[in-house]
Coordinates of C-alpha atoms in Angstrom, one line a residue:
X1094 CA -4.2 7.5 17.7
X1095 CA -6.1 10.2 15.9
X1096 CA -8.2 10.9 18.3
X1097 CA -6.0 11.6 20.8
X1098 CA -4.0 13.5 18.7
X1099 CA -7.2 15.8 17.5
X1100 CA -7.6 15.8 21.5
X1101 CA -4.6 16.9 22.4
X1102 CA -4.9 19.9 19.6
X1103 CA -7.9 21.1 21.3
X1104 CA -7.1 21.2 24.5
X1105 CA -3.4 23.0 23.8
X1106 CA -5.5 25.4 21.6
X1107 CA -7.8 25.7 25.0
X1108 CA -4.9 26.4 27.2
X1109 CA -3.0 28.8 24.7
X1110 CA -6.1 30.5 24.2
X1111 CA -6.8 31.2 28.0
X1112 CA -3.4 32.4 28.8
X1113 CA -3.8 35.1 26.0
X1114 CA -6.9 36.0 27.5
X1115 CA -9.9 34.5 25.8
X1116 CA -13.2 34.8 27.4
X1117 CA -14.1 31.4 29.2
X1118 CA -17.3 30.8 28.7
X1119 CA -17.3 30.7 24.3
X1120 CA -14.1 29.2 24.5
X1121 CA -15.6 26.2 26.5
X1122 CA -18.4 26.1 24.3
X1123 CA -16.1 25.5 21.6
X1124 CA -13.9 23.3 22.7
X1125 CA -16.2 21.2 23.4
X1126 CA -18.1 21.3 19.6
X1127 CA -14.2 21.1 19.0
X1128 CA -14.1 17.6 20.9
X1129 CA -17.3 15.7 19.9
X1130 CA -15.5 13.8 17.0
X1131 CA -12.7 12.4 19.4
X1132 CA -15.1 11.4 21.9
X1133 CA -17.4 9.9 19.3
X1134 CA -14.3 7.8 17.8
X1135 CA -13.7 6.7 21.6
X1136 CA -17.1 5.2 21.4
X1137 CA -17.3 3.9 18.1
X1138 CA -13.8 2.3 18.4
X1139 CA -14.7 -1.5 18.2
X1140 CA -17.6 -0.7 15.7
X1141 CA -15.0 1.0 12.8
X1142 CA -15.4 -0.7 9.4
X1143 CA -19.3 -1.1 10.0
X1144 CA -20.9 1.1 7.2
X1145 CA -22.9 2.9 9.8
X1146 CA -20.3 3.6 12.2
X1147 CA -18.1 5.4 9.4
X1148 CA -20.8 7.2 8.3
X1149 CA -21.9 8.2 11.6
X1150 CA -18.4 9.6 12.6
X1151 CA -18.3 11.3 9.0
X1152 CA -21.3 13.3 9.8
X1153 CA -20.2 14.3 13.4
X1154 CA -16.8 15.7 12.1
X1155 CA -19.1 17.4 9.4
X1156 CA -21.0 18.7 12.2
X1157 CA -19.0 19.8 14.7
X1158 CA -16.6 21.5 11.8
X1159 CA -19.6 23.1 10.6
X1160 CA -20.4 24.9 13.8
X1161 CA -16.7 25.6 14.5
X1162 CA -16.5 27.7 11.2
X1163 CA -20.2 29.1 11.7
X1164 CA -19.1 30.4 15.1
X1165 CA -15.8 31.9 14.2
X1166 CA -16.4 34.0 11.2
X1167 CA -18.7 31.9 8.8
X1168 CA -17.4 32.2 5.2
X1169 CA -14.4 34.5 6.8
X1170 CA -13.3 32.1 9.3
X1171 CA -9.6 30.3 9.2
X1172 CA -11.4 27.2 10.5
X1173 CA -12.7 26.7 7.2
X1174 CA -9.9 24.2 6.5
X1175 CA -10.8 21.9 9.0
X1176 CA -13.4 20.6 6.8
X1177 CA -10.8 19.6 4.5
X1178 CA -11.0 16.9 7.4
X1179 CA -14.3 14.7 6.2
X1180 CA -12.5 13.6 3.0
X1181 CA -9.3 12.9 4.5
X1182 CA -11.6 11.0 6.9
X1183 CA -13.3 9.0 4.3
X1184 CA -10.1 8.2 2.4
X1185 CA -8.4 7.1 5.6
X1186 CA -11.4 4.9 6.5
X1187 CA -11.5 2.9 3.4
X1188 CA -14.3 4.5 1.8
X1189 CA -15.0 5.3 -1.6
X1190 CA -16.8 8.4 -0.2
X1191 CA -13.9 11.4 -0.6
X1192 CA -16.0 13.1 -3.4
X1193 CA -19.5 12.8 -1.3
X1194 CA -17.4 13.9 1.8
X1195 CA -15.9 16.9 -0.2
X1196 CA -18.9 17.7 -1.4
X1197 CA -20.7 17.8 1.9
X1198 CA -17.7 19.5 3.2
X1199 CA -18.9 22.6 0.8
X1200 CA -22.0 22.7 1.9
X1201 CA -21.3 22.4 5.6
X1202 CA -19.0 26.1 4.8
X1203 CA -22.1 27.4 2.8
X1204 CA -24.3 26.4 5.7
X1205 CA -21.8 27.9 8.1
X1206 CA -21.5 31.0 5.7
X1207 CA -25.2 31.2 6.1
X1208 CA -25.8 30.7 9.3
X1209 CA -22.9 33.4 11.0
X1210 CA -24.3 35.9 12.6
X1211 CA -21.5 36.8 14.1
X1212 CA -17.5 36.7 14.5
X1213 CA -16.4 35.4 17.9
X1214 CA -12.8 35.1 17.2
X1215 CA -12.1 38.5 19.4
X1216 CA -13.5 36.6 22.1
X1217 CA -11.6 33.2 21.7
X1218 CA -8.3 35.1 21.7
X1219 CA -6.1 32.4 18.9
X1220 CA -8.3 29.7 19.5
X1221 CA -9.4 29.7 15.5
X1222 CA -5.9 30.3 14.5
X1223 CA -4.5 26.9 16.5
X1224 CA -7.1 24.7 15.6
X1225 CA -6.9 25.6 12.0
X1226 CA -3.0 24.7 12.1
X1227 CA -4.0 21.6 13.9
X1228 CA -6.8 20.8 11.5
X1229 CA -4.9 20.9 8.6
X1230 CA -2.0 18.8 10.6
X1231 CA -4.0 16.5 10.9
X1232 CA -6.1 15.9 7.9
X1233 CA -2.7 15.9 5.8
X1234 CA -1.2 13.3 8.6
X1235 CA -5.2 10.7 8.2
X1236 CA -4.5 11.3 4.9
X1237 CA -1.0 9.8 4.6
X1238 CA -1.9 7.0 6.9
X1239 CA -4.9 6.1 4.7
X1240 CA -2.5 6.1 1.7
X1241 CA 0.1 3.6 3.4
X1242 CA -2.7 1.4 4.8
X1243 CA -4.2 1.0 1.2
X1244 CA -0.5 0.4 -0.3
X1245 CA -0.1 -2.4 2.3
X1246 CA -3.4 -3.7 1.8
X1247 CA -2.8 -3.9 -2.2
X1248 CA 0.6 -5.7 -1.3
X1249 CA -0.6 -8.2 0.4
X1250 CA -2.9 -8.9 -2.0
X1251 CA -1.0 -9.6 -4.6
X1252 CA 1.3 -11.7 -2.7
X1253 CA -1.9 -13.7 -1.9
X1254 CA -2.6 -13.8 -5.3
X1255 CA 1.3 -14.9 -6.0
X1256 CA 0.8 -17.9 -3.4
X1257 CA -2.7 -18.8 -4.4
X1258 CA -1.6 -19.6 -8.2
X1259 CA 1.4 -21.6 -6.9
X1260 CA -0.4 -23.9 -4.5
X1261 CA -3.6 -24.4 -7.1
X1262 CA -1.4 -26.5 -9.9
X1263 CA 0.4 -29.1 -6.9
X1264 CA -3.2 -29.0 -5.6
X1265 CA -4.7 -30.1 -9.1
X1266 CA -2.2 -32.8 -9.4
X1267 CA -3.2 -34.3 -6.2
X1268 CA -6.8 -34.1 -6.9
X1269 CA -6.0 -36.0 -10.5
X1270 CA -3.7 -38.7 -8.6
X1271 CA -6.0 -39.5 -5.7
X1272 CA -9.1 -39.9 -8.1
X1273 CA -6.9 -42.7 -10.5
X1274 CA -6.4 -44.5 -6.9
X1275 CA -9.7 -44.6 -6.2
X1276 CA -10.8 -45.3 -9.3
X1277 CA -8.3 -48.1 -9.2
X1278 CA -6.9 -46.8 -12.7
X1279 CA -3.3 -49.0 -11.9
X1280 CA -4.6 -52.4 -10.6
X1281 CA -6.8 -53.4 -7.4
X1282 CA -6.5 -52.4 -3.8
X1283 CA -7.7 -52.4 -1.0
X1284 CA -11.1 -51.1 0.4
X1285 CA -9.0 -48.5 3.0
X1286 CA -6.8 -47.1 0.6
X1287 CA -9.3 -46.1 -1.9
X1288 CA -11.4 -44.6 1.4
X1289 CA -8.2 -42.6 1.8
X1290 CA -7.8 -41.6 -2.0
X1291 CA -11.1 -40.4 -1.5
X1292 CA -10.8 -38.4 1.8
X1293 CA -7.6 -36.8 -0.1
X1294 CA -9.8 -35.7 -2.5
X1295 CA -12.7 -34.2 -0.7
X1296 CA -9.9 -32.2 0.9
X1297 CA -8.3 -31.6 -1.8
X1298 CA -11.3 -30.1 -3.5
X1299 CA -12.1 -27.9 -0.8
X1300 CA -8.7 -26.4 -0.4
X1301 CA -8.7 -25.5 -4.2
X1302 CA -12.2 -24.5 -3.8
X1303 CA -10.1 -21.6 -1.3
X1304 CA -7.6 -21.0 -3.5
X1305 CA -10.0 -20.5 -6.7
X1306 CA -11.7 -17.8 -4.0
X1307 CA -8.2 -16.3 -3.3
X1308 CA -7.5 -15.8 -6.2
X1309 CA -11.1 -14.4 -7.9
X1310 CA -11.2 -11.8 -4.5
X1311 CA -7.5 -10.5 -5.4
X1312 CA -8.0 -9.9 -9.2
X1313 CA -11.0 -8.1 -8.0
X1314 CA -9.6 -6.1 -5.9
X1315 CA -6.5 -5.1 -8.2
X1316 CA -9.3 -4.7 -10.6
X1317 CA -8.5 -7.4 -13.6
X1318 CA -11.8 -9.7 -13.1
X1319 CA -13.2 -9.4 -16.0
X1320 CA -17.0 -10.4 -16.7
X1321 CA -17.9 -12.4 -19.6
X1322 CA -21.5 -11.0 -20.4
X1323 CA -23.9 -13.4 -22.2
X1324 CA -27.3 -13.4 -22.4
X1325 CA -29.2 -17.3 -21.0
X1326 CA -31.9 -18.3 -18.7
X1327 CA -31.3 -17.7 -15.8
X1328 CA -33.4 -20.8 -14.7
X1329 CA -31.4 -23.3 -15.9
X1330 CA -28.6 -22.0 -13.3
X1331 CA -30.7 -22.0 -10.5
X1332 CA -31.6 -25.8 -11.3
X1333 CA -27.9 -26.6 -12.1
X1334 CA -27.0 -25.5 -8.4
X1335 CA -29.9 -27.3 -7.1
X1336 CA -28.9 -30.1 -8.5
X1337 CA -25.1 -30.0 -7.2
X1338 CA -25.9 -29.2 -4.2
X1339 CA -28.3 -32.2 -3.7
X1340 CA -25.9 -34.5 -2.2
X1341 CA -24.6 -32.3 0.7
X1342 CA -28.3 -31.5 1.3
X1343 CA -29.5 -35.6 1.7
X1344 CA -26.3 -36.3 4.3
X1345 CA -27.8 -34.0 6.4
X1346 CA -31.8 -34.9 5.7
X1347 CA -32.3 -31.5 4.8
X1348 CA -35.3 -30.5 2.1
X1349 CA -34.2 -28.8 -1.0
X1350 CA -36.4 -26.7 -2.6
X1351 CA -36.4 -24.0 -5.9
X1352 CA -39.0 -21.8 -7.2
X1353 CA -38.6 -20.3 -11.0
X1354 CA -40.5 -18.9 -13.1
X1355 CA -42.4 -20.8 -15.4
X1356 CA -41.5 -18.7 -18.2
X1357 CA -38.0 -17.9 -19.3
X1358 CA -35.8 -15.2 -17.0
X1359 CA -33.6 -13.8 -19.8
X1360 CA -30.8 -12.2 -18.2
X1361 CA -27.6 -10.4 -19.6
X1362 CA -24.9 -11.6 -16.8
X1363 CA -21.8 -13.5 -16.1
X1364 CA -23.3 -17.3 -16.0
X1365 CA -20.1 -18.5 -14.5
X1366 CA -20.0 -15.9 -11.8
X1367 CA -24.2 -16.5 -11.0
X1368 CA -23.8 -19.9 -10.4
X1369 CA -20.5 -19.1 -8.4
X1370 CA -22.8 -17.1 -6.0
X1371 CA -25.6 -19.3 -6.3
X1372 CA -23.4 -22.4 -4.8
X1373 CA -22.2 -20.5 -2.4
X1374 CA -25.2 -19.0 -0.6
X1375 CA -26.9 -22.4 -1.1
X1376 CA -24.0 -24.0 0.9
X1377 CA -23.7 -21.5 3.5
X1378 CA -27.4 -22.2 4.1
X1379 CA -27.2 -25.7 4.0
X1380 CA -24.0 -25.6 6.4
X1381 CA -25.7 -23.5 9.1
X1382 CA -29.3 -25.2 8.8
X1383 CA -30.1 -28.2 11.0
X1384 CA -30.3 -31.6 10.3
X1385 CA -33.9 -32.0 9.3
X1386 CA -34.2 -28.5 8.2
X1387 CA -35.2 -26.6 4.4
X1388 CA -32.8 -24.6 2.5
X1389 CA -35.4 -23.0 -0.6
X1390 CA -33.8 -21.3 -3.5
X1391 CA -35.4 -18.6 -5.9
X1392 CA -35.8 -16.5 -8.7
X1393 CA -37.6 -13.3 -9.9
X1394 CA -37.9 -10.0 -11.8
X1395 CA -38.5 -7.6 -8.8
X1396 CA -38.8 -3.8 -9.9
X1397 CA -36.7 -4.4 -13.2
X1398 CA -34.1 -6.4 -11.3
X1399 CA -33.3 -10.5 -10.7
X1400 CA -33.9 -11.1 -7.2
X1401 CA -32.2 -14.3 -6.2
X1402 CA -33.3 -15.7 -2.9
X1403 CA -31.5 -18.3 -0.7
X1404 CA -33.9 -18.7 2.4
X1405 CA -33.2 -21.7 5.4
X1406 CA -35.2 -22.1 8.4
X1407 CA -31.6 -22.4 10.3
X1408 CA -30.7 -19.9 13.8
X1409 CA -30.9 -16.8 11.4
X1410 CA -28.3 -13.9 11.2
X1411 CA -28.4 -11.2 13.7
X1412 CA -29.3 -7.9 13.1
X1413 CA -25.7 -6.0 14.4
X1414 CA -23.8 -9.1 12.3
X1415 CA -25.4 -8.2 8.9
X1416 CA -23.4 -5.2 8.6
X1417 CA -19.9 -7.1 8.2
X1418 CA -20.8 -10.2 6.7
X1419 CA -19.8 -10.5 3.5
X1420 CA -16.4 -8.7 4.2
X1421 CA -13.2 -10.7 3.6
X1422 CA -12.7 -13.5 6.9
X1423 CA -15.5 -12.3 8.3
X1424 CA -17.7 -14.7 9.9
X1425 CA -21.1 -14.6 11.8
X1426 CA -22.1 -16.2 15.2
X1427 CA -22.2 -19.6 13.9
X1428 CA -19.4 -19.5 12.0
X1429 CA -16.8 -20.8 14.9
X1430 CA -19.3 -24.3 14.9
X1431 CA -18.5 -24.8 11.3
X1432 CA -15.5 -25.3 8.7
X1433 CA -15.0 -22.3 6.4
X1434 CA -12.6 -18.9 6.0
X1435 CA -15.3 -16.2 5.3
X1436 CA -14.7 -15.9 2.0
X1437 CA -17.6 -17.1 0.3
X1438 CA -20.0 -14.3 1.2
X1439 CA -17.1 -12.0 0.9
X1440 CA -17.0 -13.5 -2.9
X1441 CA -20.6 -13.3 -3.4
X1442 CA -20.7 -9.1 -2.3
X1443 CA -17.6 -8.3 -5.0
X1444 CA -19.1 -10.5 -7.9
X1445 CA -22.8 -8.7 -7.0
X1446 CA -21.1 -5.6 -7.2
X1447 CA -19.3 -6.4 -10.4
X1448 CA -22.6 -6.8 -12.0
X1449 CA -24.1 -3.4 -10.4
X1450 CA -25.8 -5.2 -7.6
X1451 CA -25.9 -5.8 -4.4
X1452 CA -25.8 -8.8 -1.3
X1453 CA -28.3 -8.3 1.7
X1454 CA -29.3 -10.3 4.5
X1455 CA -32.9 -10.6 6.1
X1456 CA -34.9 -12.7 8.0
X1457 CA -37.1 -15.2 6.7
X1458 CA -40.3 -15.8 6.9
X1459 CA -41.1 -18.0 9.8
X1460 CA -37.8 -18.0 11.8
X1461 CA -34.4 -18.2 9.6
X1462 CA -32.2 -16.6 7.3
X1463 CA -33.0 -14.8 4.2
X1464 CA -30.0 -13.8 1.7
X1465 CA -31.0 -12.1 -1.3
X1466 CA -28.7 -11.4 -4.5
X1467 CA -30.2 -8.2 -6.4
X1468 CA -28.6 -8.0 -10.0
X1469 CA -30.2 -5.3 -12.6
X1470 CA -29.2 -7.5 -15.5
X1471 CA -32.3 -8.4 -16.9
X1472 CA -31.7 -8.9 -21.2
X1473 CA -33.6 -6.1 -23.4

């Protein structure tokens, strides 16, 4: 919708600015600077939300504004508040870049200031004046859809949040219940009812495991997580996970493997939240690795930082789906062949972030996937 809107701006400036007698040839020239952005959001359509195409799109608008103003007048030239444009843009893509792209947004009008040698606005008839009333038209109208697409966003939310806390007590119940039936708590029974108590349960356990992930993404987001900082060895989570993760590794004969530090890794860190992020790259990896396969979890001080490795020798993670994974539901290649919401990763990025750090995927040595958890919360 914006891009045929800016289109449709350019080419009524275009028309408006023929028919009061601009001079063809610089007036093509500019509408066509004027146009790159809408063409490039044609192309980048399916890719928006992709750190790279945002960026990307960012720095044509910056461009082509940049020239617009450079050609028209430089620091003189109406078309200066078109650039007003790249923040809006930012805001309205869901980027906490508006102060970079304001910032950039000065420059580009010093660089256009710099660069005008000349005022071309007699020869573009009111081509300048129309686009600058479309510009600022539409920067004000991204940047009121931007606003209502984050209040939406942050409603549904919390009404997530709302349904997640009332399904997790019923769910906690039914966990409690089906283990006293398997357990045979009450009195004997039979072999298949106690198989069922325990399928119950699995499920059970899995769905709260969702809920729990709900509910820790929505505080988060409405920014009430709060990190309870301790200082411990970091070791001792790494076997801990290890450990619980053991059993689903054996039912699919897969080798589980963790290299520490022989000395203690002292680091200054949520423990809860490591070993939250721990469990679940270990289990993504142990999901999407072969029967047969290795799943090999790490830990190290790289350049001041914990590096925390999670390395499989499963189909890998292609290059184009690294960008999204980790983003709320979304899923890679594989996902569709196994159970899961996209959540976990998604949970992972925000608690890596939380601590200053960061989630990125690479590929591991000798064929697989490499997911690395960068924390700079080594203790003093």
């Amino acid at each position: 919708m914006a891009c045929w809107f800016w289109l449709a701006g350019v080419v009524s400036a275009v028309l408006l600015a023929f028919a009061n007698g601009a001079e063809r040839a610089p007036t093509a020239l500019a509408a066509a600077l004027a146009i790159a952005p809408a063409l490039t959001g044609f192309t980048l359509l399916l890719r928006f939300g992709r750190k790279w195409a945002d960026a990307g799109w960012l720095a044509v608008w910056l461009t082509a504004l940049t020239g617009l103003v450079a050609g028209t007048g430089g620091a003189s030239s109406p078309l200066a508040a078109g650039l007003l444009i790249v923040p809006a843009m930012a805001i309205a893509l869901g980027r906490p870049w508006a102060p970079e792209a304001g910032a950039a947004a000065v420059l580009g009008y010093a660089l256009a200031a710099l660069l005008s040698r000349f005022d071309a606005r007699a020869e573009l008839g009111p081509f300048a004046e129309i686009m600058t009333v479309v510009s600022i038209v539409f920067a004000a109208g991204v940047m009121a859809l931007g606003r209502r697409a984050h209040t939406r966003e942050a409603a549904m939310s919390q009404r997530i949040a709302e349904v997640s806390h009332e399904l997790r007590t019923p769910l906690t119940h039914i966990l409690g219940f089906s283990e006293m039936i398997e357990r045979k708590i009450f009195g004997d029974i039979s072999d298949r009812y106690v198989e069922y108590a325990g399928l119950i349960r699995k499920s059970g356990t899995h769905l709260l495991s969702l809920v729990n992930d709900l509910l820790d993404l929505s505080r988060i987001e409405a920014g009430r997580y709060e990190l309870d900082l301790q200082t411990f060895d970091v070791r001792a989570v790494v076997e801990e996970v290890t450990r619980l993760s053991t059993d689903s590794a054996e039912k699919k004969q897969i080798a589980l493997g963790m290299l520490t530090p022989e000395t203690p890794l002292m680091v200054r860190a949520d423990d809860r939240s490591v070993k939250r992020m721990l469990i679940n790259t270990v289990g993504n990896a142990i999901k999407f690795t072969p029967e047969g396969g290795r799943v090999f979890v790490s830990a190290a001080m790289v350049d001041g930082a914990l590096v925390l490795d999670t390395t499989d020798n499963g189909p890998g993670i292609p290059e184009e789906e690294r960008e999204k994974l980790g983003q709320a539901y979304e899923r890679g290649s594989g996902g569709a062949r196994a159970e899961g919401t996209g959540l976990g990763l998604s949970l992972v990025r925000a608690l890596a972030v939380l601590h200053g750090g960061a989630l990125s995927f690479h590929d591991a040595p000798g064929g697989g996937a490499l997911v690395r958890i960068t924390l700079p919360v080594l203790a003093p």
